[in-house]
PDB file of C-alpha atoms in Angstrom:
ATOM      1  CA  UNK A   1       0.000   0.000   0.000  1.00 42.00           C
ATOM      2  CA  UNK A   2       1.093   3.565  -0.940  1.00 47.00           C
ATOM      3  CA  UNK A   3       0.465   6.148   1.592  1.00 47.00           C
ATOM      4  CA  UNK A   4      -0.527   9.685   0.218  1.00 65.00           C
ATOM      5  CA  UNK A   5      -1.599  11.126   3.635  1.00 88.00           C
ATOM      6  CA  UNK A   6      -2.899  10.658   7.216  1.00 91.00           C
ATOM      7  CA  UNK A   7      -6.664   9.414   5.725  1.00 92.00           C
ATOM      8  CA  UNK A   8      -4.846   6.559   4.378  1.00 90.00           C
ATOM      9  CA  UNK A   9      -3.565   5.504   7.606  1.00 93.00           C
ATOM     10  CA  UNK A  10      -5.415   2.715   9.874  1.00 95.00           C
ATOM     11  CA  UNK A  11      -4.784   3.156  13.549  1.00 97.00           C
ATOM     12  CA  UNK A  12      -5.277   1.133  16.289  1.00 98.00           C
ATOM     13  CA  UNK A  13      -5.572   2.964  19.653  1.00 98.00           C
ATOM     14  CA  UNK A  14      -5.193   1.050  23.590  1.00 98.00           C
ATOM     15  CA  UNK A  15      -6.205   3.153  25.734  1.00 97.00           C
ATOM     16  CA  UNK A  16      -8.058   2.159  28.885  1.00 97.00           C
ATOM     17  CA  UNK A  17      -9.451   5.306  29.773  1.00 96.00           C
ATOM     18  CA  UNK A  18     -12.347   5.961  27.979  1.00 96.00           C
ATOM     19  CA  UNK A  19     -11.788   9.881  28.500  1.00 95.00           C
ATOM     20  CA  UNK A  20      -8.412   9.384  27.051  1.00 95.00           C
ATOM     21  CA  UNK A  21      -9.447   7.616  24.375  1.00 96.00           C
ATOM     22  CA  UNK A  22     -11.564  10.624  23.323  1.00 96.00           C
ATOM     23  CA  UNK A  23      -8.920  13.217  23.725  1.00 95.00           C
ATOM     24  CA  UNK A  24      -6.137  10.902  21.635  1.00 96.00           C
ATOM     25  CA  UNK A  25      -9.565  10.245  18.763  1.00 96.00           C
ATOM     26  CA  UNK A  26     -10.156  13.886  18.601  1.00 96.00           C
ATOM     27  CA  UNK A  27      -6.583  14.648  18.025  1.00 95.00           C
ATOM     28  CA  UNK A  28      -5.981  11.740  15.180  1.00 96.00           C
ATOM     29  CA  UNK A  29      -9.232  12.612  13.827  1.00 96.00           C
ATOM     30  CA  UNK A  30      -8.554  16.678  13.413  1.00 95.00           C
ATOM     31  CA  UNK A  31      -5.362  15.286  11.608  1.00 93.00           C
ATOM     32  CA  UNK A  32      -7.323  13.816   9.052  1.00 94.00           C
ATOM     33  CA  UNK A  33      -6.834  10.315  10.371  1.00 95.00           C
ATOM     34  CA  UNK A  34     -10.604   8.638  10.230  1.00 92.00           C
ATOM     35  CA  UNK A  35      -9.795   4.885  10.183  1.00 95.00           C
ATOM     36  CA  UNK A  36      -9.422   4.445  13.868  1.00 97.00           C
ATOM     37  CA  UNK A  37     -10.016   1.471  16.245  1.00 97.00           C
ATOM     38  CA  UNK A  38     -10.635   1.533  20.045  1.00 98.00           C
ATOM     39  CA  UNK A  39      -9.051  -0.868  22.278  1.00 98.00           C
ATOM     40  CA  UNK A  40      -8.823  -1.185  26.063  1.00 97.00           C
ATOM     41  CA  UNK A  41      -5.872  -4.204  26.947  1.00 98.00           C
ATOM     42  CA  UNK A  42      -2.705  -5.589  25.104  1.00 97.00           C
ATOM     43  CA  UNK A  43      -4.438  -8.815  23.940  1.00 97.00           C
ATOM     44  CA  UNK A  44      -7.211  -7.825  22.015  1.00 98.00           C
ATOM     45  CA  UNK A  45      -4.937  -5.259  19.848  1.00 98.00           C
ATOM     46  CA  UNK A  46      -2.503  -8.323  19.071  1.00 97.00           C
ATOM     47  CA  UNK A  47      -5.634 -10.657  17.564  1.00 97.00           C
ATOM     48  CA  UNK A  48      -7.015  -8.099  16.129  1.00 97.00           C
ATOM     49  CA  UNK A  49      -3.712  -6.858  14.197  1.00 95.00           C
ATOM     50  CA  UNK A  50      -3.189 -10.515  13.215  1.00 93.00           C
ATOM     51  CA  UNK A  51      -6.265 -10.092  11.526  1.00 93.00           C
ATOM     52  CA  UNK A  52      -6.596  -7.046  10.261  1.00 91.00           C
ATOM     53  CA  UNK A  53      -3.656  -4.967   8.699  1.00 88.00           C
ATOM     54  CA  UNK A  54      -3.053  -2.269  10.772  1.00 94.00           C
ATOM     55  CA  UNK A  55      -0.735   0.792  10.126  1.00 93.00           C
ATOM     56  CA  UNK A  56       0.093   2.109  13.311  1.00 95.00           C
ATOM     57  CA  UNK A  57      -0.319   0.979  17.074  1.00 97.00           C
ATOM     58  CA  UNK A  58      -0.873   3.838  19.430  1.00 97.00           C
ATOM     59  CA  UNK A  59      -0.981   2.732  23.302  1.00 97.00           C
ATOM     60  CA  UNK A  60      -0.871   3.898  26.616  1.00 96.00           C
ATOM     61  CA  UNK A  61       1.642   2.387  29.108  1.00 95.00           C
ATOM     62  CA  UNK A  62      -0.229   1.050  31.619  1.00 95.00           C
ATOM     63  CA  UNK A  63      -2.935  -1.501  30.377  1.00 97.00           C
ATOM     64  CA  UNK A  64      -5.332  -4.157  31.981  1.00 97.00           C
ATOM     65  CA  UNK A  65      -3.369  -7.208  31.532  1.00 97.00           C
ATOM     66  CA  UNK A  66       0.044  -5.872  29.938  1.00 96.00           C
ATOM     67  CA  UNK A  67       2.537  -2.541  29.924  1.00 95.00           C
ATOM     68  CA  UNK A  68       3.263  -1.096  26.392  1.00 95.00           C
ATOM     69  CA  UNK A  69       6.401  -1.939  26.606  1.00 93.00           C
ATOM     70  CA  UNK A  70       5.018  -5.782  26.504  1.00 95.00           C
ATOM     71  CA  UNK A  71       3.316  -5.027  24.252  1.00 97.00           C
ATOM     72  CA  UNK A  72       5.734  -3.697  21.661  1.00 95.00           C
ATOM     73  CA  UNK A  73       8.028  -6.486  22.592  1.00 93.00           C
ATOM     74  CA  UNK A  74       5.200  -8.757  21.814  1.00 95.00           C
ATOM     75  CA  UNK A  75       4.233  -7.324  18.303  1.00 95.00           C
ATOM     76  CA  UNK A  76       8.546  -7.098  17.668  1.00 92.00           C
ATOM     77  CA  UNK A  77       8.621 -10.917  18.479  1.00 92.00           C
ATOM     78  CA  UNK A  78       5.748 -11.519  16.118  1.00 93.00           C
ATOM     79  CA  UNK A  79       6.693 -12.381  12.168  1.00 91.00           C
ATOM     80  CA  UNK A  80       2.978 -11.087  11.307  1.00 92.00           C
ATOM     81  CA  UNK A  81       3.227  -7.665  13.484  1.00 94.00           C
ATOM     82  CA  UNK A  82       7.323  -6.987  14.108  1.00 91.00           C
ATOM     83  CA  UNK A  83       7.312  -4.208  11.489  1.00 89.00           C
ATOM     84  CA  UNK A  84       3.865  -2.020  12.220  1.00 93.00           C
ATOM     85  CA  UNK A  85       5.453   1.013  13.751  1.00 93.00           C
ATOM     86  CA  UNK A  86       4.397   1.267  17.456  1.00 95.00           C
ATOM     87  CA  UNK A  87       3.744   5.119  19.074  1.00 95.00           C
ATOM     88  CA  UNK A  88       3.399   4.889  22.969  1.00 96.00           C
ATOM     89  CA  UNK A  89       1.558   7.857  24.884  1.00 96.00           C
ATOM     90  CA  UNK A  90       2.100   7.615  28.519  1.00 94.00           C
ATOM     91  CA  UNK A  91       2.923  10.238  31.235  1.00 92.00           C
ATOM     92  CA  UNK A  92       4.900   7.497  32.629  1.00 89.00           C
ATOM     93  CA  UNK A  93       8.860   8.818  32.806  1.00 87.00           C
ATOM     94  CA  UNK A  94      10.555   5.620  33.975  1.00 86.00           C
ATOM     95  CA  UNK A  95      13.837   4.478  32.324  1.00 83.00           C
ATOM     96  CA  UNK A  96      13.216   0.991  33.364  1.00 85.00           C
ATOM     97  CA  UNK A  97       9.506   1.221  31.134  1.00 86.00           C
ATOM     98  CA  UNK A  98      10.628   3.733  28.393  1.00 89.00           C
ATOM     99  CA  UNK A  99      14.122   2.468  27.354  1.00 87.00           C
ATOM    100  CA  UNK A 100      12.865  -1.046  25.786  1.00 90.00           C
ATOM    101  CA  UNK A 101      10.623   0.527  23.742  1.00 91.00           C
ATOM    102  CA  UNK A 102      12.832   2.797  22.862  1.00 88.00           C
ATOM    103  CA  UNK A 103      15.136  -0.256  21.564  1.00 86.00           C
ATOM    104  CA  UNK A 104      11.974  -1.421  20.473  1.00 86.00           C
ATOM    105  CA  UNK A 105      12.351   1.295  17.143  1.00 83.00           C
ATOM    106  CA  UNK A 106       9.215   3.616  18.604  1.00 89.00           C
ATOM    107  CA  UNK A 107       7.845   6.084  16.306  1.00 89.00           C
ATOM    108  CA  UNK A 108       7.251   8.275  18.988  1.00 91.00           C
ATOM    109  CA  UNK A 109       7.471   8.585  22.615  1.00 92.00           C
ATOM    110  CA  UNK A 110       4.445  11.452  23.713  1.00 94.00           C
ATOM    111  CA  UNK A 111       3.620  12.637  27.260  1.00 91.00           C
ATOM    112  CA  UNK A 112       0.384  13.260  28.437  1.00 90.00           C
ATOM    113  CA  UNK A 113      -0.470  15.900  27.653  1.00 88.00           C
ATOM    114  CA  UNK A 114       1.072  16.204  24.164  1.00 89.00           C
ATOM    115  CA  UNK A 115       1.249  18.572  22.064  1.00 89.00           C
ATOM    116  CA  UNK A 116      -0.831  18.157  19.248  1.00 90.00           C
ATOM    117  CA  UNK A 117       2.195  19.087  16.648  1.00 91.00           C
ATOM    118  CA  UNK A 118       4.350  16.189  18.265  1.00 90.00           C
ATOM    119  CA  UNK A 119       1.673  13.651  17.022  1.00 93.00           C
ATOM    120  CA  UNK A 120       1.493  14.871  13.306  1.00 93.00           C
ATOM    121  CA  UNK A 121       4.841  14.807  13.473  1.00 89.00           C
ATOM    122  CA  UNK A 122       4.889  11.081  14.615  1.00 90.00           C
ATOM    123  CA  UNK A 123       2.229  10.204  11.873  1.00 92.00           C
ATOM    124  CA  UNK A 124       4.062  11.902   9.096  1.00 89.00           C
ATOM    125  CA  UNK A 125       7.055   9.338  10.392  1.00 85.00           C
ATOM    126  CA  UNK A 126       4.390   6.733  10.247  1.00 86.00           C
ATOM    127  CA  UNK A 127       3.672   7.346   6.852  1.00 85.00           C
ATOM    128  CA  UNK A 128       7.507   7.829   5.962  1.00 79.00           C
ATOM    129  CA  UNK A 129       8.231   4.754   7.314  1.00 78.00           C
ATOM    130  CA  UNK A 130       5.110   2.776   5.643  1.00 70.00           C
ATOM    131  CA  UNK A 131       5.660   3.779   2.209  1.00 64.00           C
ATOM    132  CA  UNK A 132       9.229   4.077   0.923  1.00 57.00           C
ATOM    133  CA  UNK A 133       8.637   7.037  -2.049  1.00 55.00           C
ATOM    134  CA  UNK A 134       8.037   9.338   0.850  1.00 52.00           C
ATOM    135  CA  UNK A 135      11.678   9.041   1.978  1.00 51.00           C
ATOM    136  CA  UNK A 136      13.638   7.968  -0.490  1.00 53.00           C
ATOM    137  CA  UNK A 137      16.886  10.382  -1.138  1.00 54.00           C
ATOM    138  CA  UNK A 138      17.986  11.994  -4.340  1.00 54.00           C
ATOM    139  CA  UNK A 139      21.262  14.050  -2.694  1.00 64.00           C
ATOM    140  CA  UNK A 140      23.339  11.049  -2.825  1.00 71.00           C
ATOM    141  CA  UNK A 141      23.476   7.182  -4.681  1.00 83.00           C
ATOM    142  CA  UNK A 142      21.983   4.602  -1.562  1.00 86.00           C
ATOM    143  CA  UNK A 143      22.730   1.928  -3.892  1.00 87.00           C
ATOM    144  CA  UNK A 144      26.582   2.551  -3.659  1.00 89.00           C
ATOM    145  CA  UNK A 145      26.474   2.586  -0.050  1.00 92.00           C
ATOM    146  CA  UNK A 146      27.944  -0.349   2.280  1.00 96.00           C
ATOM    147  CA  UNK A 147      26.201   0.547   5.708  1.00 97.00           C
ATOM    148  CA  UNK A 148      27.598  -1.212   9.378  1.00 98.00           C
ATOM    149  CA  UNK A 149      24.323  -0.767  11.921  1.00 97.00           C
ATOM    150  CA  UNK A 150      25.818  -1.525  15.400  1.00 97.00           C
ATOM    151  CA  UNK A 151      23.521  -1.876  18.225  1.00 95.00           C
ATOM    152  CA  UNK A 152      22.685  -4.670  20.724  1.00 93.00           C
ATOM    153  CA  UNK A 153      19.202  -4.426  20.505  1.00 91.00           C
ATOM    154  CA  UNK A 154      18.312  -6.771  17.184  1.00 92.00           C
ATOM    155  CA  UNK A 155      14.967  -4.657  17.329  1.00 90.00           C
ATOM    156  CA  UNK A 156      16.793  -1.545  16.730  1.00 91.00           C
ATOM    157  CA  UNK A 157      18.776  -3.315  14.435  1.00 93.00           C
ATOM    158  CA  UNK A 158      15.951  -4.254  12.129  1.00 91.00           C
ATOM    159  CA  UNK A 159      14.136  -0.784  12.909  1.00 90.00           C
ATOM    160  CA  UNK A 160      17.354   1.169  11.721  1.00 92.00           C
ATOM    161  CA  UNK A 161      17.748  -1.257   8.649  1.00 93.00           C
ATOM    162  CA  UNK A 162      14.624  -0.973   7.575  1.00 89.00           C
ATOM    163  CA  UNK A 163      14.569   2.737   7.511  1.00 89.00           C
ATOM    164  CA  UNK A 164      17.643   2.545   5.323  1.00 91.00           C
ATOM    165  CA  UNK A 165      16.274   0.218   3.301  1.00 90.00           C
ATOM    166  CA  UNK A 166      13.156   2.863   2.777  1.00 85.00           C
ATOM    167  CA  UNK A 167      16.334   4.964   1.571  1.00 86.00           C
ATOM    168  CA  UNK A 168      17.446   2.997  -1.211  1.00 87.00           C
ATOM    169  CA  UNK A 169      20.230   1.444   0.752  1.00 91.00           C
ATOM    170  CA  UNK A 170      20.322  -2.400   0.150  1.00 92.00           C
ATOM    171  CA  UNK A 171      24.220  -3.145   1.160  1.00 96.00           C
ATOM    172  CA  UNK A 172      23.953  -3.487   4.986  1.00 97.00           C
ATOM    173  CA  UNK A 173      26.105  -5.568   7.723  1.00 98.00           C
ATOM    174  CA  UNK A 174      24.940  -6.034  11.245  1.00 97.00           C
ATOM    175  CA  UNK A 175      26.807  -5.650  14.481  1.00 97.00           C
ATOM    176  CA  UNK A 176      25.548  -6.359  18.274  1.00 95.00           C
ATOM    177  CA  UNK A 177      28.261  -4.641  19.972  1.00 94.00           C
ATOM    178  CA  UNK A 178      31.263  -2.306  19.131  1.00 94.00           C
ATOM    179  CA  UNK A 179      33.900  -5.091  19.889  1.00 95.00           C
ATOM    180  CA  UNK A 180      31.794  -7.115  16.899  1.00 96.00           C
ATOM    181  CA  UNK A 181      32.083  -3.860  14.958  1.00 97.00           C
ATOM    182  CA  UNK A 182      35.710  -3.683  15.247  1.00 96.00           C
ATOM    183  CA  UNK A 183      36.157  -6.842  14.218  1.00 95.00           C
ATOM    184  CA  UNK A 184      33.950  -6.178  11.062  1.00 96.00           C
ATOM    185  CA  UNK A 185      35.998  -3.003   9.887  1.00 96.00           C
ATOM    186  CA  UNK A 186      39.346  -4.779  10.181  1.00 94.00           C
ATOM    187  CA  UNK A 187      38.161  -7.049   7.793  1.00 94.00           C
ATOM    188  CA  UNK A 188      35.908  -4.914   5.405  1.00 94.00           C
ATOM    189  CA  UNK A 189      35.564  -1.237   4.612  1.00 94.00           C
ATOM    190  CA  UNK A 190      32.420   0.476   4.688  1.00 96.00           C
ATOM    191  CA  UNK A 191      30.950   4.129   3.696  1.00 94.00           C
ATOM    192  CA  UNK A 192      28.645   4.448   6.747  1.00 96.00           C
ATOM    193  CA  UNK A 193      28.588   3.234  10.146  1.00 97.00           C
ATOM    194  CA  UNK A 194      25.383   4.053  12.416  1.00 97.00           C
ATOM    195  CA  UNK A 195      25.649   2.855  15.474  1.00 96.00           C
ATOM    196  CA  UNK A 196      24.009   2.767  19.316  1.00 94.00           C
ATOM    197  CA  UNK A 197      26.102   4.589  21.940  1.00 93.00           C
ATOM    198  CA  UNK A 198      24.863   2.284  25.289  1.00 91.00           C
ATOM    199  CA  UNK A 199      26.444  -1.325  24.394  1.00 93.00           C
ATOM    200  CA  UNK A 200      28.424  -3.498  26.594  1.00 90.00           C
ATOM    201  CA  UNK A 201      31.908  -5.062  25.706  1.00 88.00           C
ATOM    202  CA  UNK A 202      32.639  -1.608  23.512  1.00 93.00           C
ATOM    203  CA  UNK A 203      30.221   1.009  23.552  1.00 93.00           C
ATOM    204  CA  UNK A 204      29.595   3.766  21.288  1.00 94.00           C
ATOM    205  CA  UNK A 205      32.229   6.386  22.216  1.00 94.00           C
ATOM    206  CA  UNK A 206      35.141   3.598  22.155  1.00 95.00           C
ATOM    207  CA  UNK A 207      33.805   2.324  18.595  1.00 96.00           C
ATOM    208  CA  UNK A 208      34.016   6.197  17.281  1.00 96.00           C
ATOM    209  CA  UNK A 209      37.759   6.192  18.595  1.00 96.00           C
ATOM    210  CA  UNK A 210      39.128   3.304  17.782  1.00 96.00           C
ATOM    211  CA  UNK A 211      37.245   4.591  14.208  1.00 96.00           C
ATOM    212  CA  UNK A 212      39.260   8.022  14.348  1.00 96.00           C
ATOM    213  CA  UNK A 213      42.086   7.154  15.776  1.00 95.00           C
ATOM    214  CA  UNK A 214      42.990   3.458  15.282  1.00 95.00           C
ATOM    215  CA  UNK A 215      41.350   1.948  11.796  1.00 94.00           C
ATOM    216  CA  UNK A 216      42.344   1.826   8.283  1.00 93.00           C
ATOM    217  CA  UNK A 217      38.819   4.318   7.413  1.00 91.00           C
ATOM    218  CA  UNK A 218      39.389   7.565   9.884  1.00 94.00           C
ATOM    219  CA  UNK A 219      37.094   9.068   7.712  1.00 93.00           C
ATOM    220  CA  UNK A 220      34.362   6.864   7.618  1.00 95.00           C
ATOM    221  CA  UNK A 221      31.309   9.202   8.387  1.00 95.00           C
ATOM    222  CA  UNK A 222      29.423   7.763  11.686  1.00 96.00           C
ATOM    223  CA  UNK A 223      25.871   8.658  12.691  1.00 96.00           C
ATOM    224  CA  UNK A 224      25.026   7.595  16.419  1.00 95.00           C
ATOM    225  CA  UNK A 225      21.819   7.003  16.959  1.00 91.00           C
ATOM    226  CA  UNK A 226      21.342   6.868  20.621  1.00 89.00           C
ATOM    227  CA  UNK A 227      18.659   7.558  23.773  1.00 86.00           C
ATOM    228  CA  UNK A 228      21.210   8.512  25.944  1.00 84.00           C
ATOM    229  CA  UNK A 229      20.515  11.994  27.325  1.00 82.00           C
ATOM    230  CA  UNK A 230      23.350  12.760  29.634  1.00 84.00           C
ATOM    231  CA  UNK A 231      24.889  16.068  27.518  1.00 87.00           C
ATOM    232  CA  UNK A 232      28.360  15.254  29.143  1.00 89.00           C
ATOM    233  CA  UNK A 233      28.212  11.846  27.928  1.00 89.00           C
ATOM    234  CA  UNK A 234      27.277  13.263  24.467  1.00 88.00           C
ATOM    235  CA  UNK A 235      29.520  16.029  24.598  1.00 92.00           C
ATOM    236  CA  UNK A 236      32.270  13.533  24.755  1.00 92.00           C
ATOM    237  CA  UNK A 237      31.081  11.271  22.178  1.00 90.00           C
ATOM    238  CA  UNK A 238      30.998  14.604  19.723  1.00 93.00           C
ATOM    239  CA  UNK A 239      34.780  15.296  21.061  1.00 93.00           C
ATOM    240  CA  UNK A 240      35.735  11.635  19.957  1.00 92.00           C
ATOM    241  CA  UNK A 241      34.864  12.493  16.355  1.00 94.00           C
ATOM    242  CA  UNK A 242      30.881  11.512  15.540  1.00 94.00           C
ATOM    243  CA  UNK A 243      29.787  12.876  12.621  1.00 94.00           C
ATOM    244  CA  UNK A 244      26.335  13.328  13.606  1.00 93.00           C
ATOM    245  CA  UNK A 245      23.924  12.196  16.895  1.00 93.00           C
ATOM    246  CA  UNK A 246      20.388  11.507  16.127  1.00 91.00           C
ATOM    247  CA  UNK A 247      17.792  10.906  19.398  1.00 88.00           C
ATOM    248  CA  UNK A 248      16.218   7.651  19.182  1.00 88.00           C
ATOM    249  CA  UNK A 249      13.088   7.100  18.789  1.00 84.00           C
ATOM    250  CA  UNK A 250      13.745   9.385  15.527  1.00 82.00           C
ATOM    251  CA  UNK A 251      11.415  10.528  12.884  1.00 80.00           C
ATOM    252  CA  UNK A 252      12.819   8.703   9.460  1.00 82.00           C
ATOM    253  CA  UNK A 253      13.097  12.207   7.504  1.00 83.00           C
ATOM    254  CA  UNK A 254      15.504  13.324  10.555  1.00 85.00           C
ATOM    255  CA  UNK A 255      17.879  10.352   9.258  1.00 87.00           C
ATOM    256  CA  UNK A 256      17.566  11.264   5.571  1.00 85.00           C
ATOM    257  CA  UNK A 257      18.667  14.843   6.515  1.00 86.00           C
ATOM    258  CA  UNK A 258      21.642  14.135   8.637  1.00 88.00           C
ATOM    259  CA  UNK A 259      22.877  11.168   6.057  1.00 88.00           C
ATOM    260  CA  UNK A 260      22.489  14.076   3.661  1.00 86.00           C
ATOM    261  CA  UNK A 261      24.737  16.037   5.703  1.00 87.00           C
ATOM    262  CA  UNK A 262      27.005  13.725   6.222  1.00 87.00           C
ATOM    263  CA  UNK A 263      27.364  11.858   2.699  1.00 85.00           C
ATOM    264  CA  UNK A 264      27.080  15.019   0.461  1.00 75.00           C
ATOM    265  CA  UNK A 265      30.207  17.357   0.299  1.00 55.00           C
TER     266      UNK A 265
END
């Protein structure tokens, strides 16, 4: 299916709270979004999107008989469901409930309240990531790329790689750590490497130096993709040579843009 705009999107919505579910269908629906269903609990969303192609799961954290992050991990560990992009809205702030679905590959992360801007946003990324036309870049030649994605999450993995893909970029090598990485770029050369800054044995910073400083490709251009908020943390990882940071979850047009940056001299 093409998408040409929010009124070709189908959205499922969890949300317990009936008054919530009014605010978030008022909001969708004064976006142009009209094919909405109503859920209240984790299950009944999961037989219903085995059923019924769905574009875009919206939920709320805190359900009857699962958490959203559950339930993303559910639809993620699902062949039928792993690639229907997944929106959580949640006043919940919680590392220990947000960070998996951020690994998850999230389209969006919103508060309660949100502002309504944030969620057109998220369903223009929902469209961008649905259909690949909307995304694909002209500024440089994807099909001459050879991409390493690092990151020990494989659902960020396939998130990241799919989003590429979307791009025009077929040529991709995986990576579930930065020690794996290194090992990869002693043996092969590659034009891109986007990696995840939080990994054990080698995390993101070390990768970037031993890129910069150690390698046969100082050059290389690296995108991080990362939830990590600590601005020290970042501030070193931008002193060790990154070529660009992008926040995870991200909106696919962000990536397109800083690729473009980053590619194009």
């Amino acid at each position: 299916m093409s998408h040409k705009g929010f009124g070709d999107l189908h959205v499922s919505l969890v949300e317990p709270s009936t008054t919530q579910q009014k605010v978030i269908f008022g909001y969708l629906s004064s976006c142009g979004v009209d094919k909405i269903e109503l859920f209240s609990d984790g299950h009944s969303v999961l037989a219903a999107a085995r059923k019924t192609k769905t574009d875009l799961v919206i939920s709320a954290m805190h359900l009857p008989d699962m958490t959203g992050t559950e339930l993303v991990q559910s639809m993620r560990g699902n062949n039928d469901l792993r690639d229907i992009p997944f929106m959580l809205i949640s006043s919940e702030t919680h590392i220990r409930y947000l960070e998996p679905i951020r690994q998850a590959g999230a389209i969006a992360i919103l508060p309660k309240p949100f502002d309504p801007s944030h969620l057109r946003d998220a369903l223009m990324a929902t469209l961008e990531f649905a259909d690949p036309t909307n995304i694909h870049s002209t500024a440089f030649a994807p099909e001459e790329l050879k991409v390493l994605v690092v990151d020990d999450s494989p659902m960020a993995r396939r998130y990241v790689q799919r989003v590429l893909a979307n791009m025009g970029i077929r040529r991709m090598v995986e990576a579930e750590d930065g020690q794996a990485a290194m090992h990869l770029l002693k043996a092969e050369s590659f034009d891109l490497m986007v990696t995840d800054f939080n990994m054990p044995q080698m995390d993101g910073e070390a990768l970037v130096r031993y890129v910069r400083t150690e390698s046969d490709h100082p050059n290389m251009p690296i995108l991080m993709v990362t939830s990590e908020t600590d601005n020290g943390r970042l501030a070193q990882v931008e002193k060790a040579g990154v070529s660009a940071i992008c926040d995870k979850p991200f909106e696919p047009r962000t990536v397109r843009g800083l690729l473009e940056r980053i590619l194009v001299h």
